[in-house]
């Protein structure tokens, strides 16, 4: 019986077809499997470069282009186009089998042949070639075949490669793009890892090749699955994983494992798929957790979509996964033993530190002590004066002599005593206590723990998660990007009992943002020393996007009013171009700026809402940079990126008070801007008034 497969690109294009055509496509292909081989009416194309491309009639005007193997029964729907375009598209192309992945690939042979002489002429006048440092042998080993190799050798810059995206076989193009982005052949090989097929590949066996290409082609089992796939073309993440993503989703790890990667590389997608996978195994409960309640709510909704569309027994699978943000888990466990905690808010905590300082008569600042308590005493679980004397104070800047340390310890000790005597708690101590409770229980609540936005968790939360599942294979899985840390302090996973050595993977292809916006945004953090939570430094080199678009638009205004005027124009022009209000986002550093931006937009007749006030469909969401986490927008305006607003003066510890905290605060402010800017999918506007923020220095002219 013929089996229908759909090329990933077509799923995205289907939505753009007019409704009657869409309906006809569904009708024609829903019957596909019932049709006998002879009843399929696949038309041959005269003078085609590859006679395995055929057309199928959709209606009088439209034709589907189908790739039909010589042997085998898998037919891949590639395109639906007007009659003449369909014939032209199919006539120019050739299908082949990638020698490394064994997957299906299609190239535009006609255009490659006709472009080559022009590229060769250009190359004669340019002294260097794009891939001159890469050996032919390496390119071949990575599956670049002779035609693509000849083409690649004529390229002189990355823009030519980008322009050739639709011409070259996709996997081979990705290999070249990775090399052009600065990856070594070994790194590219590693990235292909999961897709590499073992044994010989038969270059003629298209049927096997299609079946080996789950990242590019969806095999459709019956009309219902066809309708479901066609109806949600924008949720491609649910269906197609990049081989590098799939490898992480499907792996069995001997212990805790981690996936990292720049913004938009699909870490959350991987975490969701992995949670589903682990639940399907049926070995026990899965905890899917993250940093904030808003993010947890979003995860839960996405998980439901994924499981409902991809699991055979969705309710059972969902029943095995608990989605809960980490503080909520901490409080739940805490309450089981102690009831509701009396929580210190920041103002009460400051007052308590002041009380300690006054009581002891020492000249130590409450904010210094609070940071020392969190980052050294709590993080390292320091229990007595001797341990504090010996504790590493990495990142705390100013060294303390023994006498000073004794004073600090005395203050911390008094503070802890006060907490104990008065029955007071902070979120950190609640986590620590919950961790202690779970560590003491023989029965752990979860078999697997999956953590998203891992970079923002503090040590107590890590200890809690460590204690929430017994040590075993596939116990903990963490996804995060330390360049996006905007809340928590630096944590070394090894120090909190989470050993990921040898079980760490990196994603590098961004699916959200255009190459222009991503490249510009990466400039905000490049060169900043950012830890990798595992004793080393993280790098976002090689993080790249394959989507082309416009450069970010930068604008400096004279005053805040003028900047808001510019915002109104920008948002107005996006709305006029047909972008829906919900697809537009506005980010600012402070709550006040958010409120003023909402007012300004409303004044201009553009419905807007503050994200802090929750959902309101049909208006432009405006939020602080902190709230931008986990969101994405087609068009995004980041406002108030001025020298007086970013870094936010009140959020940065003065250098003279504590140089370590100062540097860390500055990096956090920089990361905030980075997080905000990387939420934009198609258009990014960045504006300021008076002087630009110092963080923009490196990227102002790009
Ligand atoms: N394999 C895929 N195919 C299509 N779209 C994908 C794929 N993987 C991820 N995406 C899309 O890319 C976007 C970013 O994915 P996701 O949020 O998982 O990335 P992230 O690495 O967690 O991002 P960030 O760190 O910036 O929050 C989402 O819109 C997601 O649906």
XYZ file of C-alpha atoms and ligand atoms in Angstrom:
733
model
C 0.000 0.000 0.000
C 1.418 3.430 -0.829
C 2.513 5.448 2.150
C 2.363 9.225 2.076
C 5.125 11.381 3.501
C 5.129 15.175 3.693
C 8.231 17.329 3.354
C 8.682 19.702 6.284
C 8.860 22.774 4.048
C 5.474 21.951 2.575
C 3.816 21.892 5.971
C 4.834 25.508 6.479
C 3.723 26.490 2.970
C 0.352 24.785 3.231
C -0.974 27.454 5.603
C -0.350 30.126 2.981
C -2.513 28.424 0.363
C -6.058 29.644 -0.118
C -8.753 27.758 1.746
C -10.355 25.968 -1.245
C -6.915 24.771 -2.360
C -6.126 23.587 1.155
C -9.373 21.655 1.239
C -8.643 20.014 -2.096
C -5.121 19.102 -0.959
C -6.543 17.399 2.116
C -9.154 15.536 0.039
C -6.680 14.337 -2.574
C -4.071 13.171 -0.132
C -6.454 11.711 2.413
C -7.384 9.193 -0.286
C -3.773 8.607 -1.192
C -3.280 5.470 0.832
C -6.381 3.794 -0.474
C -5.288 4.361 -4.046
C -3.614 1.434 -5.677
C -0.272 1.984 -7.277
C -1.798 2.274 -10.718
C -4.605 4.465 -9.488
C -2.326 7.214 -8.268
C -2.108 9.110 -11.559
C 1.331 10.434 -10.990
C 2.315 12.333 -14.105
C 5.808 12.095 -15.496
C 7.621 15.333 -16.293
C 9.220 15.727 -19.708
C 12.936 16.574 -19.744
C 13.153 16.335 -16.002
C 16.556 16.229 -14.305
C 15.211 13.400 -12.184
C 12.382 11.206 -13.432
C 11.421 10.277 -9.868
C 9.703 13.652 -9.469
C 6.075 13.387 -10.570
C 3.044 15.605 -10.366
C -0.405 14.846 -9.079
C -3.557 16.750 -9.928
C -5.074 18.739 -7.067
C -7.604 20.630 -9.203
C -7.688 22.182 -12.628
C -5.063 24.760 -11.728
C -2.960 23.273 -8.917
C -0.547 20.365 -8.941
C 1.251 18.552 -6.163
C 4.875 17.573 -6.708
C 5.561 14.091 -5.382
C 8.827 12.236 -5.109
C 8.156 8.639 -6.109
C 10.823 6.017 -5.484
C 11.621 3.420 -8.180
C 11.406 0.681 -5.580
C 9.285 0.930 -2.494
C 6.019 2.539 -1.563
C 6.842 5.841 0.142
C 5.674 8.888 -1.775
C 6.799 12.282 -0.518
C 4.668 15.330 -1.148
C 7.179 18.142 -1.717
C 5.101 21.098 -2.947
C 1.709 22.251 -4.131
C 2.052 24.882 -6.857
C 0.168 26.311 -9.824
C 0.444 23.912 -12.783
C 3.351 25.503 -14.684
C 5.334 26.341 -11.556
C 4.963 22.786 -10.319
C 6.404 21.406 -13.553
C 9.217 23.953 -13.551
C 10.077 23.292 -9.898
C 10.174 19.537 -10.321
C 11.945 19.595 -13.699
C 14.934 21.497 -12.295
C 15.617 19.274 -9.313
C 17.334 16.044 -8.429
C 16.876 13.890 -5.355
C 19.769 12.039 -3.741
C 20.696 10.192 -0.588
C 23.110 11.816 1.849
C 26.129 9.555 2.250
C 26.498 10.263 5.980
C 22.939 10.493 7.254
C 21.400 8.224 4.633
C 18.597 10.790 4.520
C 16.778 12.230 1.554
C 18.024 15.439 -0.044
C 16.926 17.556 -2.961
C 18.918 20.097 -4.953
C 18.157 22.579 -7.692
C 20.590 21.209 -10.295
C 19.645 23.653 -13.032
C 20.286 26.714 -10.908
C 23.492 25.304 -9.414
C 24.817 24.670 -12.930
C 23.842 28.086 -14.179
C 25.205 29.946 -11.126
C 28.586 28.249 -11.075
C 30.264 30.114 -13.972
C 29.272 33.443 -12.422
C 30.689 32.433 -9.024
C 33.899 31.281 -10.685
C 34.308 34.656 -12.381
C 33.773 36.481 -9.080
C 36.224 34.182 -7.315
C 39.001 34.962 -9.807
C 39.154 38.499 -8.411
C 38.997 37.632 -4.742
C 42.187 36.446 -3.040
C 40.570 34.104 -0.505
C 37.931 31.414 -0.688
C 35.387 30.735 2.039
C 36.495 27.162 2.715
C 40.185 27.378 1.886
C 41.134 26.070 5.326
C 38.916 23.010 5.052
C 40.293 19.924 3.326
C 38.361 18.107 0.585
C 38.682 14.941 2.642
C 36.928 16.592 5.582
C 34.132 17.903 3.387
C 33.606 14.440 1.857
C 33.687 12.799 5.264
C 30.873 15.188 6.280
C 28.766 14.029 3.359
C 29.486 16.856 0.923
C 29.263 15.255 -2.509
C 31.183 16.148 -5.659
C 28.715 18.671 -7.058
C 28.315 20.526 -3.756
C 32.060 20.383 -3.175
C 32.751 21.997 -6.557
C 30.186 24.685 -5.724
C 31.577 25.260 -2.203
C 35.095 25.697 -3.581
C 34.001 28.710 -5.647
C 32.429 30.554 -2.714
C 34.241 33.601 -1.425
C 31.919 34.784 1.318
C 29.173 33.617 3.590
C 26.505 35.703 1.843
C 26.918 33.634 -1.312
C 26.464 30.536 0.803
C 23.363 31.990 2.416
C 21.951 32.831 -1.009
C 22.522 29.226 -2.095
C 20.409 27.819 0.703
C 17.466 26.706 -1.409
C 19.727 25.299 -4.129
C 21.996 22.908 -2.273
C 20.940 19.716 -0.490
C 19.847 20.890 2.971
C 22.085 18.687 5.126
C 25.125 19.507 3.026
C 24.271 23.189 3.172
C 24.036 22.953 6.980
C 27.480 21.356 7.091
C 28.933 24.212 5.042
C 27.093 26.803 7.093
C 28.448 25.318 10.314
C 31.997 25.427 8.949
C 31.477 28.996 7.748
C 30.254 29.914 11.260
C 33.617 28.804 12.635
C 32.923 25.246 13.759
C 35.690 22.717 13.176
C 34.935 19.647 11.023
C 34.913 17.626 14.282
C 32.292 19.912 15.824
C 30.133 19.659 12.707
C 30.506 15.865 12.782
C 29.477 15.895 16.428
C 26.432 18.016 15.579
C 25.399 15.479 12.916
C 26.012 12.712 15.441
C 22.511 11.402 15.897
C 21.770 11.395 12.206
C 24.857 9.465 11.137
C 23.749 6.141 9.749
C 25.696 2.982 10.369
C 26.828 0.802 7.497
C 26.579 1.288 3.755
C 24.074 3.694 2.242
C 22.425 2.694 -1.031
C 22.392 5.964 -3.040
C 19.495 4.718 -5.170
C 17.173 3.623 -2.378
C 14.958 6.686 -1.930
C 12.357 4.741 -0.018
C 14.840 3.893 2.749
C 16.209 7.441 2.618
C 12.788 8.976 3.236
C 12.223 6.638 6.161
C 15.584 7.694 7.579
C 14.671 11.397 7.506
C 12.334 12.081 10.432
C 13.848 15.556 10.743
C 12.777 16.486 7.210
C 9.829 14.326 6.286
C 6.711 13.301 8.173
C 5.408 9.820 7.436
C 1.651 10.087 7.629
C -0.347 7.195 8.962
C -3.850 7.683 7.650
C -6.134 10.656 6.881
C -6.539 11.783 10.490
C -2.849 12.215 10.984
C -2.665 14.044 7.663
C -5.350 16.514 8.733
C -3.705 17.000 12.136
C -0.296 17.655 10.574
C -1.692 20.085 8.019
C -3.769 21.951 10.569
C -0.868 22.851 12.843
C 1.906 23.678 10.407
C 3.498 26.233 12.716
C 4.037 23.754 15.486
C 6.811 22.078 13.584
C 8.834 21.629 16.726
C 6.371 18.990 17.816
C 7.101 16.885 14.784
C 10.567 17.541 13.452
C 13.582 17.597 15.656
C 17.014 18.443 14.346
C 19.262 15.361 14.624
C 21.270 17.147 17.330
C 18.023 17.742 19.262
C 16.762 14.225 18.673
C 20.006 12.722 19.943
C 19.537 14.449 23.289
C 15.835 13.619 23.486
C 16.391 9.932 22.862
C 19.658 9.324 24.707
C 19.951 7.069 27.733
C 22.343 8.680 30.166
C 24.157 7.002 33.028
C 23.330 9.925 35.335
C 22.533 13.638 35.218
C 22.839 15.170 31.740
C 22.701 18.671 30.399
C 21.866 20.420 27.147
C 23.060 23.965 26.624
C 22.993 26.310 23.652
C 22.353 29.904 22.686
C 18.918 31.521 22.595
C 16.245 29.926 20.432
C 18.182 26.713 19.788
C 15.322 24.566 21.068
C 16.401 23.764 24.613
C 12.831 24.060 25.861
C 11.616 21.968 22.932
C 14.166 19.294 23.839
C 13.175 19.420 27.522
C 9.505 18.935 26.553
C 10.197 16.024 24.214
C 12.469 14.436 26.766
C 9.840 14.709 29.514
C 7.356 13.043 27.180
C 9.846 10.316 26.242
C 10.723 9.548 29.847
C 7.052 9.398 30.812
C 6.330 7.035 27.918
C 8.979 4.663 29.249
C 6.736 4.170 32.247
C 9.518 3.821 34.808
C 7.998 6.337 37.198
C 6.900 9.921 37.759
C 8.546 12.769 35.837
C 8.980 16.282 37.211
C 9.185 18.991 34.550
C 10.291 22.147 36.280
C 11.590 25.641 35.651
C 12.309 28.878 37.411
C 9.070 30.860 37.505
C 5.373 30.093 37.648
C 4.735 31.882 34.338
C 7.288 29.701 32.609
C 5.846 26.585 34.214
C 2.364 27.487 32.959
C 3.731 27.917 29.440
C 5.587 24.597 29.681
C 2.457 22.816 30.814
C 0.445 24.111 27.860
C 3.152 23.137 25.373
C 3.573 19.735 26.951
C -0.132 19.044 26.620
C -0.033 19.964 22.913
C 2.972 17.759 22.350
C 1.691 14.743 24.207
C -1.814 14.992 22.787
C -0.487 15.123 19.254
C 2.327 12.592 19.576
C 1.562 10.036 22.280
C -0.599 6.985 21.808
C -2.058 7.225 25.310
C -1.888 10.946 26.079
C -3.812 11.011 29.358
C -1.686 8.268 30.842
C 1.521 9.988 29.754
C 0.358 13.381 31.045
C -0.676 11.711 34.280
C 2.936 10.690 34.849
C 4.361 14.201 34.388
C 4.087 16.877 37.036
C 4.796 20.409 35.801
C 5.649 22.661 38.693
C 8.035 25.546 39.189
C 10.823 24.825 41.568
C 9.784 27.146 44.415
C 6.336 25.664 44.374
C 7.801 22.202 44.778
C 9.965 23.516 47.633
C 6.994 25.056 49.439
C 4.854 21.967 48.897
C 7.460 19.681 50.443
C 8.137 22.206 53.221
C 4.454 22.461 54.129
C 4.148 18.703 54.417
C 6.385 18.884 57.494
C 6.138 22.413 58.854
C 2.980 24.026 57.526
C 2.995 27.484 55.983
C 6.352 29.339 56.384
C 6.515 32.960 57.601
C 8.446 34.388 54.663
C 10.740 37.407 54.903
C 10.213 39.873 52.116
C 13.273 41.909 51.004
C 12.372 44.867 53.266
C 11.983 42.705 56.379
C 15.186 40.874 55.552
C 17.090 44.161 55.268
C 15.676 45.259 58.622
C 16.836 42.004 60.180
C 20.372 42.439 58.846
C 20.340 46.011 60.160
C 19.320 44.702 63.536
C 22.234 42.230 63.461
C 24.757 44.903 62.438
C 23.498 47.300 65.118
C 23.522 44.553 67.751
C 27.108 43.574 67.008
C 28.303 47.138 66.384
C 30.262 46.096 63.260
C 30.790 48.268 60.184
C 29.518 45.773 57.629
C 26.798 46.722 55.178
C 23.532 44.751 55.311
C 23.619 44.250 51.533
C 27.177 42.903 51.666
C 26.207 40.493 54.439
C 23.076 39.365 52.640
C 25.096 38.567 49.520
C 27.833 36.825 51.505
C 25.206 34.721 53.246
C 23.552 33.731 49.968
C 26.586 33.257 47.763
C 29.034 31.700 50.188
C 27.264 30.401 53.275
C 24.083 29.027 51.684
C 25.618 28.076 48.333
C 28.463 26.158 49.953
C 26.447 24.957 52.940
C 28.882 26.489 55.399
C 27.923 25.404 58.898
C 30.584 26.793 61.268
C 33.243 29.451 61.664
C 36.076 27.139 60.650
C 34.310 26.052 57.458
C 33.625 29.711 56.661
C 37.306 30.584 57.164
C 38.214 27.907 54.636
C 35.321 28.432 52.198
C 36.018 29.487 48.615
C 34.580 32.925 47.974
C 34.748 32.748 44.178
C 33.280 35.800 42.522
C 32.971 37.736 45.775
C 35.627 40.233 44.720
C 37.222 41.777 47.748
C 39.297 39.384 49.894
C 38.646 39.335 53.644
C 41.321 38.838 56.268
C 40.770 36.359 59.083
C 39.608 39.005 61.569
C 37.108 40.392 59.103
C 35.894 36.913 58.272
C 35.337 36.248 61.957
C 33.142 39.365 62.135
C 31.180 38.339 59.043
C 30.656 34.866 60.440
C 29.433 36.318 63.724
C 26.907 38.419 61.830
C 25.736 35.480 59.709
C 25.489 33.341 62.802
C 23.345 35.943 64.604
C 21.161 36.314 61.535
C 20.589 32.564 61.404
C 19.788 32.487 65.085
C 17.242 35.255 64.642
C 15.618 33.359 61.756
C 15.434 30.261 63.934
C 14.150 32.018 67.083
C 11.473 33.947 65.238
C 10.473 31.131 62.880
C 11.323 33.164 59.779
C 12.204 31.812 56.364
C 13.368 33.004 52.962
C 12.763 31.233 49.636
C 16.343 29.973 49.849
C 16.014 28.479 53.297
C 12.687 26.922 52.371
C 14.435 25.184 49.442
C 17.293 24.058 51.661
C 14.846 22.663 54.203
C 12.763 20.941 51.527
C 15.974 19.428 50.137
C 16.861 18.151 53.608
C 13.395 16.651 54.005
C 13.532 14.815 50.672
C 17.140 13.699 51.179
C 16.005 12.022 54.383
C 13.206 10.081 52.710
C 13.883 6.647 51.251
C 11.026 7.052 48.734
C 11.755 9.837 46.281
C 8.786 11.595 44.688
C 10.147 11.380 41.137
C 12.007 8.920 38.935
C 13.132 11.627 36.485
C 13.585 15.381 36.834
C 13.737 17.643 33.763
C 14.782 21.263 34.405
C 14.428 24.175 31.983
C 16.080 27.622 32.418
C 18.607 25.861 34.658
C 21.004 28.820 34.684
C 18.771 30.765 37.068
C 18.398 28.212 39.859
C 20.235 28.731 43.154
C 22.125 26.101 45.108
C 19.232 25.250 47.455
C 16.943 24.625 44.503
C 19.547 22.345 42.937
C 19.888 20.380 46.147
C 16.129 20.028 46.281
C 15.977 18.721 42.722
C 18.908 16.404 43.383
C 17.030 14.996 46.363
C 13.750 14.717 44.440
C 14.917 11.687 42.428
C 17.129 8.792 43.457
C 20.561 8.658 41.833
C 20.158 6.514 38.729
C 20.455 6.622 34.974
C 18.386 9.420 33.404
C 17.660 10.876 36.836
C 18.253 14.554 36.092
C 18.190 16.390 32.790
C 18.960 20.097 32.688
C 18.537 22.623 29.887
C 19.892 26.145 30.096
C 22.065 28.927 28.756
C 24.332 30.722 31.203
C 24.475 33.745 28.886
C 20.808 34.252 29.774
C 21.225 34.175 33.555
C 19.154 37.064 34.914
C 18.178 35.945 38.393
C 20.237 33.384 40.246
C 23.865 33.449 41.334
C 26.544 31.347 39.682
C 26.270 27.711 40.740
C 28.676 24.885 40.063
C 26.598 21.777 39.401
C 29.320 19.504 40.767
C 29.216 21.389 44.051
C 25.486 20.776 44.460
C 25.869 17.073 43.780
C 24.884 17.079 40.107
C 27.663 15.493 38.093
C 27.164 15.971 34.351
C 30.732 15.280 33.212
C 30.743 13.498 29.871
C 26.968 13.938 29.528
C 26.778 17.452 28.170
C 25.562 18.468 24.700
C 25.266 21.743 22.906
C 22.682 22.983 20.402
C 23.778 25.597 17.916
C 21.019 26.188 15.379
C 18.591 28.912 16.320
C 15.053 28.382 15.048
C 13.505 31.585 16.351
C 15.448 34.594 15.239
C 16.804 35.809 11.915
C 20.553 35.556 11.375
C 20.697 39.371 11.391
C 19.012 39.790 14.775
C 20.860 36.850 16.307
C 24.269 38.009 15.021
C 23.676 41.506 16.352
C 22.432 40.261 19.728
C 25.344 37.869 20.152
C 27.564 40.948 19.826
C 26.097 42.140 23.153
C 27.644 39.255 25.082
C 30.555 38.050 22.952
C 33.803 38.145 24.837
C 32.131 38.293 28.263
C 33.543 35.588 30.521
C 30.468 33.475 31.293
C 30.730 30.264 33.342
C 29.355 26.932 32.115
C 28.123 25.715 35.552
C 30.722 22.983 35.323
C 34.005 24.615 36.238
C 34.707 26.092 32.796
C 33.631 28.932 30.540
C 30.659 28.736 28.206
C 30.897 29.766 24.584
C 28.135 30.681 22.191
C 30.456 30.530 19.189
C 28.855 28.684 16.310
C 25.312 29.618 17.396
C 23.616 30.480 14.123
C 20.304 30.955 12.417
C 19.347 29.861 8.941
C 16.547 32.413 8.614
C 17.351 35.628 6.737
C 15.765 38.971 7.513
C 16.348 42.606 8.204
C 18.987 44.102 10.457
C 17.865 45.460 13.848
C 16.925 49.129 13.694
C 18.687 51.342 16.254
C 17.448 54.771 17.230
C 18.697 57.401 19.645
C 16.230 60.137 20.669
C 16.808 63.401 22.492
C 14.277 62.811 25.275
C 12.114 60.024 26.708
C 9.033 61.680 25.172
C 10.676 61.683 21.775
C 11.660 58.047 22.238
C 8.081 57.133 23.110
C 7.005 59.010 19.969
C 9.380 56.833 17.991
C 7.940 53.731 19.679
C 4.436 54.734 18.610
C 5.616 55.133 15.008
C 7.438 51.804 15.037
C 4.578 49.810 16.519
C 2.124 51.668 14.279
C 4.093 50.718 11.169
C 4.197 47.052 12.199
C 0.461 47.069 12.836
C -0.150 48.689 9.455
C 1.952 46.016 7.792
C -0.527 43.472 9.145
C 1.324 42.203 12.205
C -1.266 41.340 14.863
C -1.022 43.176 18.214
C -0.236 39.916 20.061
C 2.666 39.273 17.720
C 4.289 42.578 18.687
C 6.195 42.963 21.943
C 7.667 45.926 23.816
C 10.350 45.498 26.489
C 11.782 48.020 28.937
C 14.092 47.777 31.946
C 11.815 49.265 34.609
C 8.177 48.816 35.566
C 7.707 52.565 35.295
C 8.972 52.623 31.720
C 6.616 49.736 30.938
C 3.628 51.675 32.291
C 4.609 54.777 30.345
C 5.042 52.795 27.139
C 1.553 51.266 27.607
C 0.064 54.758 28.053
C 1.920 56.137 25.038
C 0.716 53.325 22.783
C -2.856 53.661 23.997
C -2.743 57.403 23.386
C -1.790 56.644 19.797
C -4.810 54.343 19.459
C -2.711 51.183 19.659
C -4.216 48.826 22.253
C -1.513 47.751 24.689
C -1.312 45.928 28.010
C 1.253 45.412 30.711
C 2.363 41.782 30.923
C 2.294 42.134 34.703
C -1.486 42.449 34.479
C -1.882 39.097 32.751
C -3.378 38.066 29.464
C -5.513 40.293 27.264
C -5.855 39.114 23.725
C -5.768 41.686 20.937
C -3.343 44.175 22.479
C 0.400 44.731 22.356
C 2.090 43.093 25.362
C 4.546 45.398 27.129
C 6.807 43.990 29.819
C 9.999 44.345 31.755
C 13.058 42.630 30.334
C 12.736 40.056 33.119
C 9.282 39.151 31.882
C 10.506 38.603 28.339
C 12.014 35.253 29.313
C 10.371 32.347 27.551
C 8.353 34.597 25.200
C 8.794 35.315 21.531
C 7.377 37.963 19.181
C 7.367 38.514 15.446
C 8.305 42.153 16.043
C 9.883 43.512 19.192
C 10.777 47.020 20.365
C 13.249 47.272 23.226
C 13.014 50.786 24.651
C 14.911 52.819 27.214
C 18.274 51.278 26.386
C 20.034 54.447 27.519
C 23.145 54.951 29.600
C 21.040 56.139 32.540
C 18.626 53.208 32.434
C 20.822 50.224 31.551
C 22.542 49.035 33.662
C 19.807 50.023 36.119
C 21.764 52.007 38.727
C 19.868 50.549 41.697
C 20.545 46.985 40.599
C 24.311 47.322 40.504
C 26.386 47.054 43.686
C 28.912 49.948 43.771
C 32.365 48.765 42.743
C 33.983 50.228 45.870
C 31.570 48.286 48.069
C 32.107 44.893 46.454
C 33.935 44.575 43.117
C 32.880 40.937 42.614
C 29.197 41.699 43.100
C 29.612 44.779 40.900
C 30.974 42.711 37.975
C 28.291 40.079 38.428
C 25.505 42.653 38.546
C 26.781 44.280 35.368
C 26.851 40.944 33.578
C 23.308 40.239 34.720
C 22.113 43.571 33.358
C 23.865 42.852 30.073
C 22.272 39.387 29.936
C 18.864 40.975 30.497
C 19.275 43.051 27.355
C 20.505 39.952 25.515
C 17.482 37.915 26.632
C 15.103 40.707 25.605
C 16.614 41.228 22.135
C 16.696 37.520 21.316
C 12.908 37.240 21.757
C 12.394 38.903 18.347
C 11.665 36.616 15.436
C 11.531 38.936 12.432
C 12.067 42.581 13.417
C 13.916 44.181 16.279
C 13.966 47.871 17.181
C 16.310 49.077 19.933
C 16.025 52.665 21.129
C 17.304 55.010 23.837
C 17.262 58.661 24.744
C 20.232 60.883 25.458
C 23.224 58.532 25.496
C 23.095 54.850 24.544
C 23.735 52.171 27.163
C 27.400 51.175 27.457
C 26.282 47.628 26.575
C 25.514 48.847 23.060
C 29.037 50.101 22.481
C 30.268 47.037 20.595
C 27.180 46.760 18.411
C 26.213 50.337 17.609
C 27.724 50.317 14.125
C 26.863 46.782 13.130
N 13.247 21.341 15.458
C 12.543 22.456 15.390
N 11.772 22.712 14.310
C 11.060 23.845 14.218
N 11.027 24.803 15.169
C 11.773 24.604 16.263
C 12.567 23.432 16.437
N 13.199 23.540 17.640
C 12.818 24.708 18.180
N 11.955 25.336 17.364
C 11.297 26.637 17.600
O 12.311 27.592 17.905
C 11.863 28.494 18.900
C 12.828 28.473 20.070
O 12.756 27.206 20.714
P 12.952 27.083 22.294
O 12.128 28.082 22.991
O 12.843 25.647 22.663
O 14.477 27.517 22.379
P 15.362 27.787 23.683
O 16.726 27.308 23.327
O 14.722 27.196 24.872
O 15.306 29.370 23.706
P 15.732 30.436 24.823
O 16.943 29.921 25.508
O 16.009 31.653 24.004
O 14.542 30.629 25.710
C 10.458 28.065 19.269
O 9.560 28.824 18.516
C 10.413 26.609 18.834
O 9.111 26.187 18.535
